[in-house]
Coordinates of C-alpha atoms in Angstrom, one line a residue:
M1 CA 6.4 5.2 -45.2
S2 CA 7.0 3.9 -48.7
E3 CA 7.5 0.3 -47.8
T4 CA 5.2 -2.3 -46.3
V5 CA 6.2 -3.6 -42.9
D6 CA 5.3 -7.1 -41.7
L7 CA 3.5 -6.7 -38.4
Y8 CA 5.1 -9.9 -37.0
N9 CA 8.7 -10.7 -37.7
L10 CA 10.1 -13.4 -35.3
S11 CA 13.6 -13.4 -36.6
P12 CA 15.0 -11.3 -33.7
A13 CA 13.0 -13.2 -31.1
L14 CA 15.9 -15.5 -30.0
W15 CA 18.2 -12.5 -29.7
L16 CA 15.7 -10.7 -27.5
M17 CA 15.2 -13.7 -25.3
G18 CA 18.9 -13.9 -24.8
L19 CA 19.1 -10.2 -23.9
G20 CA 16.2 -10.7 -21.4
A21 CA 18.1 -13.6 -19.8
L22 CA 21.2 -11.4 -19.6
I23 CA 19.3 -8.5 -18.0
A24 CA 17.8 -10.9 -15.5
L25 CA 21.3 -12.2 -14.4
G26 CA 22.1 -8.9 -12.6
P27 CA 19.1 -9.1 -10.2
L28 CA 19.5 -12.8 -9.7
A29 CA 23.2 -12.5 -8.8
W30 CA 22.5 -9.6 -6.5
V31 CA 19.8 -11.6 -4.6
W32 CA 22.0 -14.6 -4.4
L33 CA 25.0 -12.7 -3.0
R34 CA 23.0 -10.8 -0.4
N35 CA 21.1 -13.9 0.8
R36 CA 23.6 -16.7 0.6
G37 CA 22.9 -17.9 4.2
A38 CA 19.2 -17.4 4.1
S39 CA 16.4 -20.0 3.9
P40 CA 14.8 -20.8 0.5
A41 CA 11.7 -18.8 1.5
Q42 CA 13.8 -15.8 2.4
R43 CA 15.7 -15.9 -0.9
L44 CA 12.5 -16.3 -2.9
A45 CA 10.9 -13.4 -0.9
A46 CA 13.9 -11.2 -1.7
L47 CA 13.8 -12.1 -5.4
T48 CA 10.1 -11.6 -5.6
V49 CA 10.3 -8.1 -4.0
L50 CA 13.0 -7.1 -6.4
T51 CA 11.0 -8.4 -9.4
L52 CA 8.0 -6.5 -8.1
F53 CA 10.1 -3.3 -7.9
L54 CA 11.4 -3.8 -11.5
T55 CA 7.9 -4.6 -12.7
F56 CA 6.7 -1.4 -11.1
D57 CA 9.4 0.5 -13.0
L58 CA 8.4 -1.3 -16.2
V59 CA 4.8 -0.1 -15.7
L60 CA 6.1 3.5 -15.3
F61 CA 8.3 3.2 -18.4
G62 CA 5.3 1.8 -20.3
A63 CA 3.3 4.9 -19.3
F64 CA 6.3 7.0 -20.5
T65 CA 6.3 5.1 -23.8
R66 CA 2.6 5.7 -24.3
L67 CA 2.7 9.4 -23.2
T68 CA 5.6 10.2 -25.6
D69 CA 3.6 8.6 -28.5
S70 CA 6.4 6.0 -28.8
G71 CA 4.1 3.0 -28.9
L72 CA 4.5 2.6 -32.7
G73 CA 8.2 3.7 -32.7
C74 CA 8.9 0.3 -34.2
P75 CA 5.8 -0.7 -36.3
D76 CA 6.5 -4.5 -36.1
W77 CA 6.9 -7.0 -33.2
P78 CA 9.0 -8.2 -31.4
G79 CA 11.9 -6.4 -33.2
C80 CA 12.2 -3.2 -35.1
Y81 CA 11.9 -3.6 -38.9
G82 CA 13.0 -7.2 -38.4
S83 CA 16.1 -6.2 -36.4
A84 CA 16.8 -6.7 -32.8
S85 CA 17.5 -3.0 -32.2
P86 CA 16.9 0.3 -33.8
K87 CA 20.5 0.5 -34.7
G88 CA 20.0 -2.4 -37.2
A89 CA 17.0 -0.6 -38.6
H90 CA 18.7 2.8 -39.0
A91 CA 17.9 3.1 -42.7
E92 CA 14.2 2.2 -42.4
I93 CA 13.7 4.5 -39.4
S94 CA 15.5 7.4 -41.2
Q95 CA 13.2 7.0 -44.2
A96 CA 10.1 7.0 -42.1
Q97 CA 11.3 10.0 -40.1
A98 CA 12.1 11.9 -43.3
A99 CA 8.6 11.3 -44.6
M100 CA 6.9 12.3 -41.2
P101 CA 9.4 14.2 -39.0
T102 CA 6.9 14.3 -36.1
G103 CA 5.2 11.0 -36.9
P104 CA 5.0 7.7 -35.0
V105 CA 8.4 6.5 -36.2
T106 CA 11.5 8.4 -35.2
H107 CA 14.9 7.3 -33.9
T108 CA 14.1 8.5 -30.4
K109 CA 10.7 6.8 -30.3
A110 CA 12.1 3.6 -31.7
W111 CA 14.7 3.4 -28.9
I112 CA 12.0 4.2 -26.3
E113 CA 9.8 1.4 -27.6
M114 CA 12.6 -1.1 -27.9
V115 CA 14.0 -0.3 -24.4
H116 CA 10.5 -1.0 -23.1
R117 CA 10.5 -4.4 -24.8
Y118 CA 14.0 -5.2 -23.5
L119 CA 13.0 -4.4 -19.9
A120 CA 9.8 -6.4 -20.3
T121 CA 11.8 -9.4 -21.5
G122 CA 14.1 -9.1 -18.5
V123 CA 11.1 -9.1 -16.1
G124 CA 9.7 -12.1 -17.9
A125 CA 12.9 -14.0 -17.4
L126 CA 12.9 -13.1 -13.7
I127 CA 9.3 -14.4 -13.4
L128 CA 10.3 -17.6 -15.1
A129 CA 13.3 -18.0 -12.7
L130 CA 10.9 -17.5 -9.8
A131 CA 8.5 -20.2 -11.0
V132 CA 11.4 -22.6 -11.7
A133 CA 13.0 -21.9 -8.3
T134 CA 9.7 -22.4 -6.5
W135 CA 9.1 -25.7 -8.3
M136 CA 12.6 -27.0 -7.4
R137 CA 12.1 -26.0 -3.7
R138 CA 8.5 -27.0 -3.5
R139 CA 9.1 -29.7 -0.9
E140 CA 10.9 -27.3 1.4
L141 CA 8.4 -24.4 1.1
P142 CA 5.1 -24.1 3.0
V143 CA 3.6 -22.3 0.0
S144 CA 1.9 -23.3 -3.2
I145 CA 3.5 -23.5 -6.6
A146 CA 0.2 -22.2 -8.1
W147 CA 0.9 -18.5 -7.7
P148 CA 4.3 -18.5 -9.5
V149 CA 2.7 -20.6 -12.3
V150 CA -0.2 -18.2 -12.6
T151 CA 2.1 -15.3 -12.7
L152 CA 4.3 -16.9 -15.4
V153 CA 1.2 -17.6 -17.5
W154 CA 0.0 -14.0 -17.0
V155 CA 3.3 -12.4 -18.0
C156 CA 3.0 -14.4 -21.3
V157 CA -0.6 -13.0 -21.8
Q158 CA 0.8 -9.6 -21.1
G159 CA 3.4 -10.0 -23.7
A160 CA 0.7 -11.0 -26.2
F161 CA -1.2 -7.8 -25.4
G162 CA 2.1 -5.9 -26.0
A163 CA 2.2 -7.3 -29.4
L164 CA -1.4 -6.5 -30.1
T165 CA -0.8 -2.9 -29.0
V166 CA 1.6 -2.5 -31.9
T167 CA -0.1 -4.6 -34.5
M168 CA -3.6 -3.1 -33.8
K169 CA -2.2 0.4 -34.1
L170 CA -2.8 1.5 -30.5
K171 CA -6.5 0.6 -30.5
P172 CA -7.7 2.2 -27.2
L173 CA -9.3 -1.0 -25.7
I174 CA -6.1 -3.0 -26.3
V175 CA -3.9 -0.4 -24.8
T176 CA -6.1 0.0 -21.8
L177 CA -6.2 -3.8 -21.3
H178 CA -2.4 -3.8 -21.6
L179 CA -2.2 -1.3 -18.8
L180 CA -4.6 -3.2 -16.6
G181 CA -2.6 -6.4 -17.3
G182 CA 0.6 -4.7 -16.0
L183 CA -1.2 -3.8 -12.8
V184 CA -2.6 -7.4 -12.4
L185 CA 1.0 -8.6 -12.8
L186 CA 2.0 -6.3 -9.9
A187 CA -0.8 -7.7 -7.8
L188 CA 0.2 -11.3 -8.5
L189 CA 3.9 -10.5 -7.6
C190 CA 2.8 -8.7 -4.5
R191 CA 0.7 -11.7 -3.4
Q192 CA 3.8 -13.9 -3.9
A193 CA 6.0 -11.6 -2.0
V194 CA 3.7 -11.5 1.0
T195 CA 3.3 -15.3 0.9
Y196 CA 7.1 -15.9 0.9
A197 CA 7.6 -13.3 3.7
Q198 CA 5.0 -15.0 5.8
A199 CA 6.5 -18.4 5.2
A200 CA 9.9 -17.0 6.2
S201 CA 8.8 -15.2 9.4
R202 CA 6.1 -17.6 10.5
R203 CA 4.3 -14.8 12.4
P204 CA 0.6 -15.0 12.7
L205 CA -1.5 -12.7 10.5
P206 CA -3.1 -9.8 12.2
M207 CA -6.9 -10.0 12.4
V208 CA -9.3 -7.3 11.2
S209 CA -13.1 -7.2 11.6
P210 CA -15.2 -8.7 8.8
G211 CA -16.7 -5.3 8.1
L212 CA -13.3 -3.7 7.6
R213 CA -12.1 -6.5 5.4
G214 CA -15.3 -6.2 3.3
A215 CA -14.8 -2.5 3.0
L216 CA -11.2 -3.1 1.9
L217 CA -12.3 -5.5 -0.9
A218 CA -15.2 -3.3 -2.0
C219 CA -12.9 -0.3 -2.2
F220 CA -10.3 -2.4 -4.1
A221 CA -13.0 -3.3 -6.7
L222 CA -13.8 0.4 -7.1
L223 CA -10.1 1.2 -7.5
W224 CA -9.9 -1.2 -10.4
L225 CA -12.9 0.5 -12.0
Q226 CA -11.2 3.9 -11.6
V227 CA -7.9 2.6 -13.0
A228 CA -9.7 1.2 -16.1
L229 CA -11.4 4.6 -16.5
G230 CA -8.1 6.4 -16.1
G231 CA -6.5 4.1 -18.8
W232 CA -9.5 4.9 -21.1
V233 CA -9.0 8.6 -20.5
S234 CA -5.3 8.4 -21.4
T235 CA -5.5 6.0 -24.4
N236 CA -8.3 8.2 -25.9
Y237 CA -6.3 11.4 -25.2
A238 CA -9.2 12.9 -23.2
V239 CA -7.2 14.4 -20.4
L240 CA -7.5 17.9 -21.8
A241 CA -11.2 17.7 -22.5
C242 CA -11.7 19.5 -19.2
R243 CA -9.0 22.2 -18.6
D244 CA -10.6 23.6 -15.4
F245 CA -11.5 22.4 -11.9
P246 CA -13.9 21.7 -10.3
L247 CA -15.9 22.9 -13.3
C248 CA -15.5 21.4 -16.8
Q249 CA -15.6 23.8 -19.7
G250 CA -17.1 26.3 -17.2
Q251 CA -20.0 24.1 -16.4
W252 CA -21.0 21.5 -13.7
W253 CA -22.5 19.3 -16.4
P254 CA -21.0 20.0 -19.8
E255 CA -22.3 18.5 -23.1
M256 CA -21.3 14.9 -23.2
N257 CA -21.8 11.9 -25.6
F258 CA -21.7 8.8 -23.5
R259 CA -22.7 6.5 -26.4
Q260 CA -19.5 7.3 -28.3
A261 CA -17.4 7.6 -25.2
F262 CA -17.8 4.0 -24.2
E263 CA -18.0 2.3 -27.6
L264 CA -15.1 0.0 -26.7
W265 CA -14.1 -1.7 -30.0
R266 CA -13.1 1.0 -32.3
P267 CA -9.9 2.6 -33.8
L268 CA -8.1 5.4 -32.0
G269 CA -10.0 8.7 -32.6
M270 CA -12.7 7.1 -34.7
T271 CA -16.1 5.5 -34.0
G272 CA -16.9 1.9 -35.1
A273 CA -18.7 3.4 -38.1
G274 CA -15.5 5.2 -39.2
E275 CA -16.5 8.7 -38.1
P276 CA -14.3 11.0 -35.9
V277 CA -15.1 10.8 -32.2
E278 CA -16.9 13.9 -31.1
F279 CA -15.3 16.2 -28.5
A280 CA -18.4 15.6 -26.4
A281 CA -17.5 12.0 -26.2
L282 CA -14.0 12.9 -24.9
T283 CA -15.6 15.1 -22.4
A284 CA -17.8 12.2 -21.2
I285 CA -14.7 10.0 -20.8
H286 CA -12.9 12.6 -18.8
Y287 CA -15.9 13.6 -16.6
T288 CA -16.8 10.0 -15.7
H289 CA -13.3 9.4 -14.4
R290 CA -13.6 12.6 -12.4
L291 CA -17.0 11.6 -10.9
V292 CA -15.7 8.3 -9.7
A293 CA -12.7 10.0 -8.2
Y294 CA -15.1 12.2 -6.1
V295 CA -16.4 8.9 -4.6
L296 CA -13.1 7.0 -4.3
L297 CA -10.9 9.7 -2.7
P298 CA -12.8 10.1 0.5
L299 CA -13.2 6.3 0.7
L300 CA -9.5 5.8 0.5
L301 CA -8.8 8.4 3.2
A302 CA -11.5 6.8 5.5
L303 CA -10.2 3.3 4.8
G304 CA -6.6 4.3 5.5
W305 CA -7.6 5.9 8.8
A306 CA -9.6 2.7 9.8
L307 CA -6.6 0.5 8.9
R308 CA -4.3 2.6 11.2
R309 CA -6.8 2.2 14.0
A310 CA -6.9 -1.6 13.4
G311 CA -3.2 -2.0 13.8
L312 CA -2.2 -1.8 10.1
A313 CA -0.5 1.6 10.5
R314 CA 1.9 1.3 7.5
Q315 CA -0.7 0.2 5.1
G316 CA -3.1 2.9 6.3
A317 CA -0.5 5.6 6.0
W318 CA 0.5 4.5 2.5
M319 CA -3.2 4.4 1.4
M320 CA -3.9 7.9 2.7
G321 CA -0.6 9.3 1.2
L322 CA -1.2 7.8 -2.2
A323 CA -4.8 9.1 -2.2
L324 CA -3.5 12.6 -1.7
W325 CA -0.8 12.0 -4.3
Q326 CA -3.4 11.0 -6.9
L327 CA -5.4 14.1 -6.1
L328 CA -2.3 16.3 -6.6
T329 CA -1.1 14.6 -9.8
G330 CA -4.6 14.4 -11.3
L331 CA -5.2 18.1 -10.7
S332 CA -1.8 18.9 -12.1
N333 CA -2.7 17.0 -15.3
V334 CA -5.8 19.2 -15.7
V335 CA -4.6 22.7 -14.7
L336 CA -1.0 22.4 -16.1
G337 CA -2.0 21.0 -19.5
W338 CA -1.0 17.3 -19.0
P339 CA 2.7 17.6 -18.3
L340 CA 4.6 14.4 -18.9
V341 CA 6.0 14.2 -15.3
A342 CA 2.5 14.6 -13.7
A343 CA 1.0 12.0 -16.2
V344 CA 3.6 9.4 -15.4
A345 CA 3.4 10.1 -11.7
H346 CA -0.4 9.7 -11.8
T347 CA 0.0 6.2 -13.4
G348 CA 2.6 5.4 -10.8
G349 CA 0.2 6.4 -8.0
A350 CA -2.4 4.1 -9.4
A351 CA 0.0 1.2 -9.6
A352 CA 1.2 1.8 -6.1
L353 CA -2.3 1.8 -4.8
V354 CA -2.9 -1.6 -6.4
V355 CA 0.2 -2.9 -4.7
V356 CA -0.8 -1.4 -1.3
F357 CA -4.3 -2.9 -1.5
T358 CA -2.9 -6.3 -2.5
W359 CA -0.4 -6.1 0.3
T360 CA -3.1 -5.2 2.9
A361 CA -5.6 -7.8 1.7
C362 CA -2.9 -10.6 1.9
A363 CA -1.3 -9.4 5.2
C364 CA -4.5 -9.6 7.3
R365 CA -7.4 -12.0 7.8
A366 CA -10.9 -11.7 9.2
P367 CA -11.6 -13.9 12.3
Q368 CA -13.9 -16.3 10.5
A369 CA -11.2 -16.8 7.8
L370 CA -8.8 -17.9 10.5
A371 CA -11.2 -20.3 12.3
P372 CA -10.6 -23.4 10.0
R373 CA -6.9 -22.9 10.2
H374 CA -6.9 -22.7 14.0
A375 CA -9.1 -25.8 14.1
R376 CA -6.5 -27.7 12.0
E377 CA -3.7 -26.5 14.3
L378 CA -5.6 -27.6 17.4
R379 CA -6.3 -31.1 15.9
A380 CA -2.6 -31.4 15.0

């Protein structure tokens, strides 16, 4: 490009916020019309579930944006060349596309990037509405205002990481943290949805053994590690470092450079010293993700089976089904050459697993966790 672009240009910010509020009006109206006679807890539960669904879609669209190399489709933030839409930046985008027809800035990539920002703004407006509604109804709800407030703060943090993704030119650590932040947002919304649903139904939580709950939390922690590794694979474009399975480059232990592989603070494709990242480093990134998958997959299947036996049949079935889905989509990425559909589906499976784990952890309690509550009820 022949002209310098300011990384931050806040002139279209008000327009984008207004558009986000307009996008949020549709889901808000739909929830209000379908739940006019419901209790406040039921209405908030419905709105939270819908926001959770739209946030899940946003995570998928974010993966699509990354995988189509559209993350720099508009090289400034929050608008596009200082405009609120690519239409207003037609001349600048055309100039950039003429200079580099397959480069980071094209009309298609600019629209993909800006649609992602529009959807993110709409989700942010819904989360703000949830926090405000919970605050206004706090005296009528047997739930804490803390979770909606934490979720609102987190979506602002996530927006900041979205800006850094652009302004730091897709630095792998920032992009990976942005992905993880989206999944944390899903977990927070799922926690809220379960809390509101419990408040509306007033049914007692099913009990599971302390051992099963401990296994659930340990497996959840391992899942977060694997998701972070998967994000690191994707943001470093290391998926095709191994094109065969179960071998990698025809070997059980190919040449790998772990020092370069996990040097976190560096530009895309370069080391911190300014040298190109070796192919052996990309191999190490890919193969580490694969090794953790060998451990996590059987644990997910065993945990899902144990949950079914403990009376959490739906959660167990989802967990086992998603484990197999991740196996299928992960293999498809390797042996089919990283097709876009399989790559987005693999990210979606990881996001769904985070939601299922959060749902399960919030929908059951170990016996000792219930004891203080029972004691208070008996005293009352």
